[in-house]
XYZ file of C-alpha atoms in Angstrom:
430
model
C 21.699 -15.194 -1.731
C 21.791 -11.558 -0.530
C 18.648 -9.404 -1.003
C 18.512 -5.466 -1.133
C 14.942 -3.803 -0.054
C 14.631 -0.172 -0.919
C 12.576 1.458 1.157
C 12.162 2.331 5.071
C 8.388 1.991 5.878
C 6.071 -0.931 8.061
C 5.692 -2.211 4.159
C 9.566 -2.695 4.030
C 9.860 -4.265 7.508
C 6.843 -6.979 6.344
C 8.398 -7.885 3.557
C 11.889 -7.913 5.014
C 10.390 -10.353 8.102
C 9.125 -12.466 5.063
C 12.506 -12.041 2.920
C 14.284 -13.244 6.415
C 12.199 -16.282 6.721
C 13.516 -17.958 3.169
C 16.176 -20.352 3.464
C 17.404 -19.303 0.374
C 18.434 -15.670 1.864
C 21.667 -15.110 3.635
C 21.733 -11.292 4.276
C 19.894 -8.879 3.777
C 20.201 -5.246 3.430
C 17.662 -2.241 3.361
C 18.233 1.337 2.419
C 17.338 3.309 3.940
C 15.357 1.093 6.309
C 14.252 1.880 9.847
C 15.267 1.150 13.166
C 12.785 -2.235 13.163
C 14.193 -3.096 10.066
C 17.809 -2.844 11.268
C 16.857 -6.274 13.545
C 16.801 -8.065 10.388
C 18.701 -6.507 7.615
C 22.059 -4.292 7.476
C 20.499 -0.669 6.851
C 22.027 1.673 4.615
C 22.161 5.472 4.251
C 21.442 5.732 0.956
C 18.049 7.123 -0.022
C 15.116 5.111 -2.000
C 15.252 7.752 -5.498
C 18.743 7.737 -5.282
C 18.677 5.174 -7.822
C 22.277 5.001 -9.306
C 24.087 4.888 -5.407
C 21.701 2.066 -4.970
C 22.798 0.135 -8.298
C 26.259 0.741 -7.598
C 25.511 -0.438 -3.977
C 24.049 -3.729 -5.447
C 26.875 -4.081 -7.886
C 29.575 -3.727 -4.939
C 27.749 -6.007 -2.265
C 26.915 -8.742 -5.477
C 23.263 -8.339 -4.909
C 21.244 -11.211 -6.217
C 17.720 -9.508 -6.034
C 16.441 -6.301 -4.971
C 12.992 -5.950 -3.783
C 11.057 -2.222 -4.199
C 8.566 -0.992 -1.684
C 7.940 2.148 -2.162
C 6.191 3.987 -4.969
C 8.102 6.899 -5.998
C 11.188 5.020 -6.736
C 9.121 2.763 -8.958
C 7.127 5.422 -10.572
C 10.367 7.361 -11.165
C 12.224 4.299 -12.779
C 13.957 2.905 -10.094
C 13.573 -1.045 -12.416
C 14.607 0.803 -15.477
C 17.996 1.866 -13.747
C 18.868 -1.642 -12.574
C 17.931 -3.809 -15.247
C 19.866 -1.355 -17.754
C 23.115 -2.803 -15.557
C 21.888 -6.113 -15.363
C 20.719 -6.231 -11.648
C 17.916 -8.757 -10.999
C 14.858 -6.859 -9.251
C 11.212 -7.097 -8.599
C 8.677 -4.399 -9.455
C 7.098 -3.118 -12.155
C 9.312 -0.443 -14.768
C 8.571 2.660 -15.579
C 6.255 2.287 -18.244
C 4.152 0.010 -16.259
C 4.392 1.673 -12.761
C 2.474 4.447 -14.783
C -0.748 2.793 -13.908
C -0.285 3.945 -10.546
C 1.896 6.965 -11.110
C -1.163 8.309 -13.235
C -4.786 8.184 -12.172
C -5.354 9.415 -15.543
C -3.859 6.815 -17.588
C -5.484 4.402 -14.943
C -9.033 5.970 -15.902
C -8.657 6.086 -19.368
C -6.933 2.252 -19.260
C -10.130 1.227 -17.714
C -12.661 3.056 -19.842
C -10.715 1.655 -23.073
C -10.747 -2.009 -21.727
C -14.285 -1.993 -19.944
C -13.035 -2.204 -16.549
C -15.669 -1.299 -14.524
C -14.497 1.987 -12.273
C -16.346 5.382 -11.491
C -17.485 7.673 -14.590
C -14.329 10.546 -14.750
C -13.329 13.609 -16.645
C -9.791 14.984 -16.836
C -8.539 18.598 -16.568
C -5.033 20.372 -17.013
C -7.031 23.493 -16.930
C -8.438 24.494 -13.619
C -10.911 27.132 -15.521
C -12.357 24.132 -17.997
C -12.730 21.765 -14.532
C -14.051 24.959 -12.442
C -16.764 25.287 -15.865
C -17.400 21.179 -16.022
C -17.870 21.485 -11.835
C -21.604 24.282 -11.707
C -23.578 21.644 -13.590
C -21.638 17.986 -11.707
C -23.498 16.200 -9.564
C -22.509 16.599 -5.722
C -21.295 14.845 -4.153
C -18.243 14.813 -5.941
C -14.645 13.251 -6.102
C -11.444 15.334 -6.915
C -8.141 13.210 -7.183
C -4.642 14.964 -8.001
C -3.566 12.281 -11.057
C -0.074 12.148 -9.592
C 1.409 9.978 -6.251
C 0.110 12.243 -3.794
C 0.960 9.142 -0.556
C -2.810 8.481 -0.205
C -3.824 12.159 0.046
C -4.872 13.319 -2.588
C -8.312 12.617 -2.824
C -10.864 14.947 -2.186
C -14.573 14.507 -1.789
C -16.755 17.454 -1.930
C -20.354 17.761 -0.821
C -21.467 20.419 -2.549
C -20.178 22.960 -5.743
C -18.477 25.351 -3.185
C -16.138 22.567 -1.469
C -15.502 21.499 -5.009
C -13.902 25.004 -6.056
C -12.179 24.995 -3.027
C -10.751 21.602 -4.194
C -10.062 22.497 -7.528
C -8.412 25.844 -6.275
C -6.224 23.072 -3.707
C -4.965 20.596 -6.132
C -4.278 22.340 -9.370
C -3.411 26.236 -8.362
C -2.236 26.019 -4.417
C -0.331 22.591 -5.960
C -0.883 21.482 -2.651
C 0.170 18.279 -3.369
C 2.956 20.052 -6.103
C 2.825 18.358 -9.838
C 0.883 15.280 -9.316
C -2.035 17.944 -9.084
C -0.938 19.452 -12.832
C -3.495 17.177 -14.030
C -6.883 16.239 -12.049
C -9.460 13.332 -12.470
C -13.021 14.632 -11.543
C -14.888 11.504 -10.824
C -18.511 10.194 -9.640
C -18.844 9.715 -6.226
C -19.371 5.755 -5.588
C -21.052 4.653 -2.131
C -20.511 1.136 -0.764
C -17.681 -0.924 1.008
C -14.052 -0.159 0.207
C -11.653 -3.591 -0.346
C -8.471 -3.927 -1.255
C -6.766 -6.866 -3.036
C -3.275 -7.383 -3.642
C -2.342 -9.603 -6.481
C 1.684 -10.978 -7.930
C 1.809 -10.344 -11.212
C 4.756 -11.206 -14.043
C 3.921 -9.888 -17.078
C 0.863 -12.395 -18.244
C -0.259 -14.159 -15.342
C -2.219 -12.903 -12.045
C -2.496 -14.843 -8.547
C -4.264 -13.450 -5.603
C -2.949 -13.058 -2.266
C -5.842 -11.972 0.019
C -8.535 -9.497 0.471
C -7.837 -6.268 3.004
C -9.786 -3.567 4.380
C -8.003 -0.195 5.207
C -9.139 2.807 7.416
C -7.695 5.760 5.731
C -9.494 8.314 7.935
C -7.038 9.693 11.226
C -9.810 9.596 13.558
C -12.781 7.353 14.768
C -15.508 6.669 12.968
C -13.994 7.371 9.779
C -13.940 11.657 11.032
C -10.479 13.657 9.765
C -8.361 13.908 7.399
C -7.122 11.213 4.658
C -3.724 9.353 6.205
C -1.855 6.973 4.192
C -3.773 4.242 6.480
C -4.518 3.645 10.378
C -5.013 0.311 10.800
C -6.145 -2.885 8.406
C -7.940 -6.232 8.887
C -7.677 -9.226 6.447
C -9.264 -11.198 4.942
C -12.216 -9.065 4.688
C -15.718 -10.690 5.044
C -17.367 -8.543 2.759
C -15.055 -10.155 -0.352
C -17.618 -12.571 -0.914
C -17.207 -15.655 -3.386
C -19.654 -13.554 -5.522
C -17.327 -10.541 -5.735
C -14.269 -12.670 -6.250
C -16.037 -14.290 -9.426
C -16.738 -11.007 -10.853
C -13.479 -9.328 -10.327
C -11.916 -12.420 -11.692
C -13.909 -12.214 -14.722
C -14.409 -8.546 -15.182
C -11.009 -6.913 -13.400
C -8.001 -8.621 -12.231
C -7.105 -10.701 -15.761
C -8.415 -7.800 -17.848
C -5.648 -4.932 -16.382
C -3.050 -7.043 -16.593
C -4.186 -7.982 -20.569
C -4.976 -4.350 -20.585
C -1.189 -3.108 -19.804
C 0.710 -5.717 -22.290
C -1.765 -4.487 -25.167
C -0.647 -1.182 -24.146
C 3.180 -2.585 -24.794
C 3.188 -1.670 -20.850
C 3.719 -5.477 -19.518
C 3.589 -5.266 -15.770
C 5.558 -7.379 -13.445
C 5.158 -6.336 -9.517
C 2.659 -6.274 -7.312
C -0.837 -4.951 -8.271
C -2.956 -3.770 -5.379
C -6.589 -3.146 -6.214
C -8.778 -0.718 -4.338
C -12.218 -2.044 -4.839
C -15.410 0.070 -3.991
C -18.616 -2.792 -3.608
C -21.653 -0.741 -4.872
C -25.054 -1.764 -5.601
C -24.260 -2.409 -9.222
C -21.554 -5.121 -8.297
C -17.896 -4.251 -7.856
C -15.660 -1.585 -9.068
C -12.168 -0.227 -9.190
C -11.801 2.599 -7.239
C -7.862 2.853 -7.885
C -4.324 0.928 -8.520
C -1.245 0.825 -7.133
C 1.661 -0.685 -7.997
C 3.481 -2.176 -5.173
C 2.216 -3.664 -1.554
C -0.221 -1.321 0.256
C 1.119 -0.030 3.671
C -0.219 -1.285 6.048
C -2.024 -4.089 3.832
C 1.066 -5.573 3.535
C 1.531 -5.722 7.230
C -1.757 -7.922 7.820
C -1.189 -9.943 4.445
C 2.523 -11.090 4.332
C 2.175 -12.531 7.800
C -0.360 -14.779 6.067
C 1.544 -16.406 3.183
C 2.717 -19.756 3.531
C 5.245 -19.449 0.255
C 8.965 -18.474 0.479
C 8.312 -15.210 -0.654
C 11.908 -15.500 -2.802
C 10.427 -18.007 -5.204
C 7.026 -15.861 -5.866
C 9.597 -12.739 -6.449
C 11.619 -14.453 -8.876
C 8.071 -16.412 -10.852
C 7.120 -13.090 -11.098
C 10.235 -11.887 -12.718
C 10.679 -14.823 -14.646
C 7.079 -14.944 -16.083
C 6.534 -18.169 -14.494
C 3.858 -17.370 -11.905
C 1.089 -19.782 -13.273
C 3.555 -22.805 -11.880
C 3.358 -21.373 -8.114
C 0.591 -22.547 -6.268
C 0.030 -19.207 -4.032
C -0.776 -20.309 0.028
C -2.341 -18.482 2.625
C -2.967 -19.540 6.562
C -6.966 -19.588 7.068
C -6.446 -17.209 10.122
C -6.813 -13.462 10.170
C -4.617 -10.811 10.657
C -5.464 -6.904 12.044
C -3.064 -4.057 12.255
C -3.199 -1.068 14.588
C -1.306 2.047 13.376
C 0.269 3.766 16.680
C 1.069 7.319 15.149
C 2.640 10.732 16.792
C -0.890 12.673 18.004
C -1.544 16.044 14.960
C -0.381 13.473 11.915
C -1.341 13.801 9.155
C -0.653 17.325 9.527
C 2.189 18.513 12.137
C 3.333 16.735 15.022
C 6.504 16.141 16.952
C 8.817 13.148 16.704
C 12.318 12.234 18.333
C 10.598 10.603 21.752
C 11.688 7.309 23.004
C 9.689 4.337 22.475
C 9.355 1.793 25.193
C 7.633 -1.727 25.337
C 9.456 -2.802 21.794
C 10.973 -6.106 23.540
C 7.839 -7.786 24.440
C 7.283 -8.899 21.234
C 9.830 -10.673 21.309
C 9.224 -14.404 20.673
C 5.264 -14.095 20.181
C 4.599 -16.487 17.683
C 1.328 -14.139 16.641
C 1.989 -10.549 17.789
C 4.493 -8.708 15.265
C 5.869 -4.952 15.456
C 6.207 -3.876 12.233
C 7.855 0.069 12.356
C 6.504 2.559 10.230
C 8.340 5.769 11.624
C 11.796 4.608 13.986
C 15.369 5.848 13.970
C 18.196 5.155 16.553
C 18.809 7.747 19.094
C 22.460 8.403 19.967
C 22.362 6.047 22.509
C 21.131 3.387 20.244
C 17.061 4.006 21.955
C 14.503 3.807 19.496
C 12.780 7.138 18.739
C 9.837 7.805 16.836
C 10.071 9.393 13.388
C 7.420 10.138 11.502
C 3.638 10.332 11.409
C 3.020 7.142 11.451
C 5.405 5.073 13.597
C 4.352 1.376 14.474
C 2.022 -0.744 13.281
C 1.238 -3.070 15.760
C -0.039 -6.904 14.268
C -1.653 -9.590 15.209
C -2.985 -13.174 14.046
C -5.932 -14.763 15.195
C -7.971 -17.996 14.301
C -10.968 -15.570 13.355
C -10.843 -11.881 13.080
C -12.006 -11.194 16.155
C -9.380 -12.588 17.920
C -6.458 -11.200 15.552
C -8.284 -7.340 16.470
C -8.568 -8.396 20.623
C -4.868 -9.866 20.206
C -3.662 -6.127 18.810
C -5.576 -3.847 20.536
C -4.245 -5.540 23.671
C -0.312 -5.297 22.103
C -1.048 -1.396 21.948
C -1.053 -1.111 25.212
C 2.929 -2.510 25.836
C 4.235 0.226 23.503
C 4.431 4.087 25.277
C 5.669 6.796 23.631
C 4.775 10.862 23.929
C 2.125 12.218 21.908
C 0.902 8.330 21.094
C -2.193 7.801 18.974
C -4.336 5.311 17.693
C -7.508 4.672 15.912
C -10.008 2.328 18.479
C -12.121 1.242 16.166
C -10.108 -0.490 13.599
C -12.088 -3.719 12.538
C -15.515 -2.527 13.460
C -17.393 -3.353 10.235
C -16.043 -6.878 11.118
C -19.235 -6.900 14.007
C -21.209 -5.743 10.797
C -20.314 -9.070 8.922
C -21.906 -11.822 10.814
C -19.856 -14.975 10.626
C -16.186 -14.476 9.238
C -16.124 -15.711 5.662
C -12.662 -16.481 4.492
C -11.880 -15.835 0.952
């Protein structure tokens, strides 16, 4: 079969190393990919919301499945487009992609179906949220409703930062119309987890648990980035906290979107916050986290084709889901000033000793071709360096020591990706 993945990310290349591993899959083709992704798939120059090219592309080529990535496209209808034509593809439509293109309808989903998540108000009004902020209690959390790629969440320590927030999101539109509405919300404290889940319509399965560092610098210091490095599993998803969520969260949003007439069929990611009074949902999105994706596809056993098509077909519950009991950390290498300016175009070196390492994988984030076919960085965030381990304290040794065969100018990484796993005790795999 041939497989289209839209999308040009470190998400795109994991699930294109995964899509090249079926032995169902005879070419594959990415658009717009990267220059990673151009090891495995045929890349094309055709951008991920330019959704009719891409349906005529699949229509031309005789596509039997396209997989989407990235959230825009999904939030924008991208599914809509190609199932009108009668193009098999996996992700959620628009109606359902809303429950990440929306924190609002997320919040309100939630509060209607006794979800458990952070109290929230909504504003459209900066004056009425500027009002609602003198008597809040600080700290407090201001989100831009709309896809804002990780960024736009604000926490604010006192009533001043909070105006200064307000003033950010909804009349600077720093982060344009996804900040024409705004979810005020309590500020939670405790451990942040992720879980990604396949979903098709009626029926959940688990992958694995993940823990992101969204912060650009050490010790959790700077500004929000779409993600510097991840670790999975995490130890701190305990058997207790997979009980509850299975009770109280996972089943519940996906029963919660088809009573909405919104059934979902994708991926579900879960951003989890563990507080003192037991788990709750911090956020959704709907599609593979980057770069959870890059430390949980490496882990699944399954050939990721038939999971794709259960979850189209709404046969999910007949696929026994599979995961190695390793571990798996990522390193994000990014261009030094992201995520605010930097410089890209320099040359990458180092790229070819991962070649052949069963457990070391080079998933690019940021890459184009030079002219003379050299790999040049090209973006923010440009590699994310992998690596599996019996434990997780092996997979983080095993990456942190594969950062060091990639050089490029104006390299930088996080060093202290994994360090709440020395907080954990023993690894617990869940």
């Amino acid at each position: 079969m041939k497989v289209l993945i839209v999308g040009g990310g470190g998400r795109e290349h994991a699930i294109a190393y995964k899509v090249s591993k079926s032995s169902q899959v005879e070419k594959i083709y990415c658009a717009p990919g990267n220059a990673g992704i151009a090891e495995l798939a045929e890349c094309v120059p055709i951008g991920a919301m330019e959704f009719e090219k891409l349906a005529d592309f699949a229509e031309e080529k005789g596509i039997d499945l396209t997989v989407v990535g990235m959230d825009d496209p999904l939030i924008g209808g991208i599914v809509d487009v190609f199932r009108a034509r009668g193009l098999r593809v996996f992700g959620p439509d628009k109606k359902a992609a809303i429950l990440e293109g929306s924190k609002a309808f997320s919040k309100d989903l939630m509060k209607k179906y006794h979800i458990p998540t952070a109290e929230y108000e909504v504003f459209t009004d900066a004056e009425k949220a500027l009002k609602y902020l003198e008597t809040a209690k600080m700290p407090i959390v201001l989100k831009a409703s709309g896809p804002a790629l990780g960024k736009g969440v604000l926490i604010c320590q006192n009533l001043e930062e909070a105006k200064a927030g307000v003033k950010e999101i909804m009349l600077d539109k720093q982060f344009g119309d996804s900040g024409d509405e705004m979810v005020v919300e309590q500020f939670l404290t405790g451990r942040e987890v992720s879980v990604l889940t396949f979903v098709d319509g009626k029926h959940i399965k688990l992958m694995s648990s993940a823990q992101d560092h969204k912060r650009a610098k050490d010790g959790d210091q700077g500004l929000n980035t779409g993600g510097m490095g991840n670790f999975s599993p995490t130890p701190f998803y305990t058997r207790e906290v997979d009980e509850f969520c299975k009770k109280y969260v996972y089943q519940a949003t996906v029963d919660a979107m088809e009573q909405e007439g919104r059934p979902f069929k994708g991926v579900i990611f879960f951003g989890l916050i563990l507080t003192e009074d037991g788990p709750k949902v911090l956020e959704y999105n709907a599609r593979f986290g980057d770069p959870e994706a890059q430390v949980v596809l490496p882990r699944l056993e399954n050939d990721i084709i038939d999971v794709f098509n259960a979850c189209i077909d709404g046969t999910l519950d007949q696929i026994d889901l599979k995961f190695s009991d390793d571990a798996c950390v990522t390193v994000i290498l990014a261009s030094d000033g992201y995520p605010e300016k930097y410089e890209k175009g320099f040359p990458i070196s180092g790229l070819e000793k991962f070649r052949g390492k069963e457990d070391y994988f080079v998933f690019h984030s940021g890459t184009k071709f030079g002219e003379n076919g050299e790999v040049l960085t090209n973006g923010g965030r440009v590699l994310a360096v992998t690596a599996r381990g019996k434990n997780l304290k092996e997979a983080r040794a095993k990456a942190y020591e594969a950062t060091e065969w990639i050089g490029f100018d104006n390299k930088y990484m996080r060093h202290d990706i994994g360090k709440a796993i020395d907080e954990a005790g023993e690894d617990v795999n869940v």
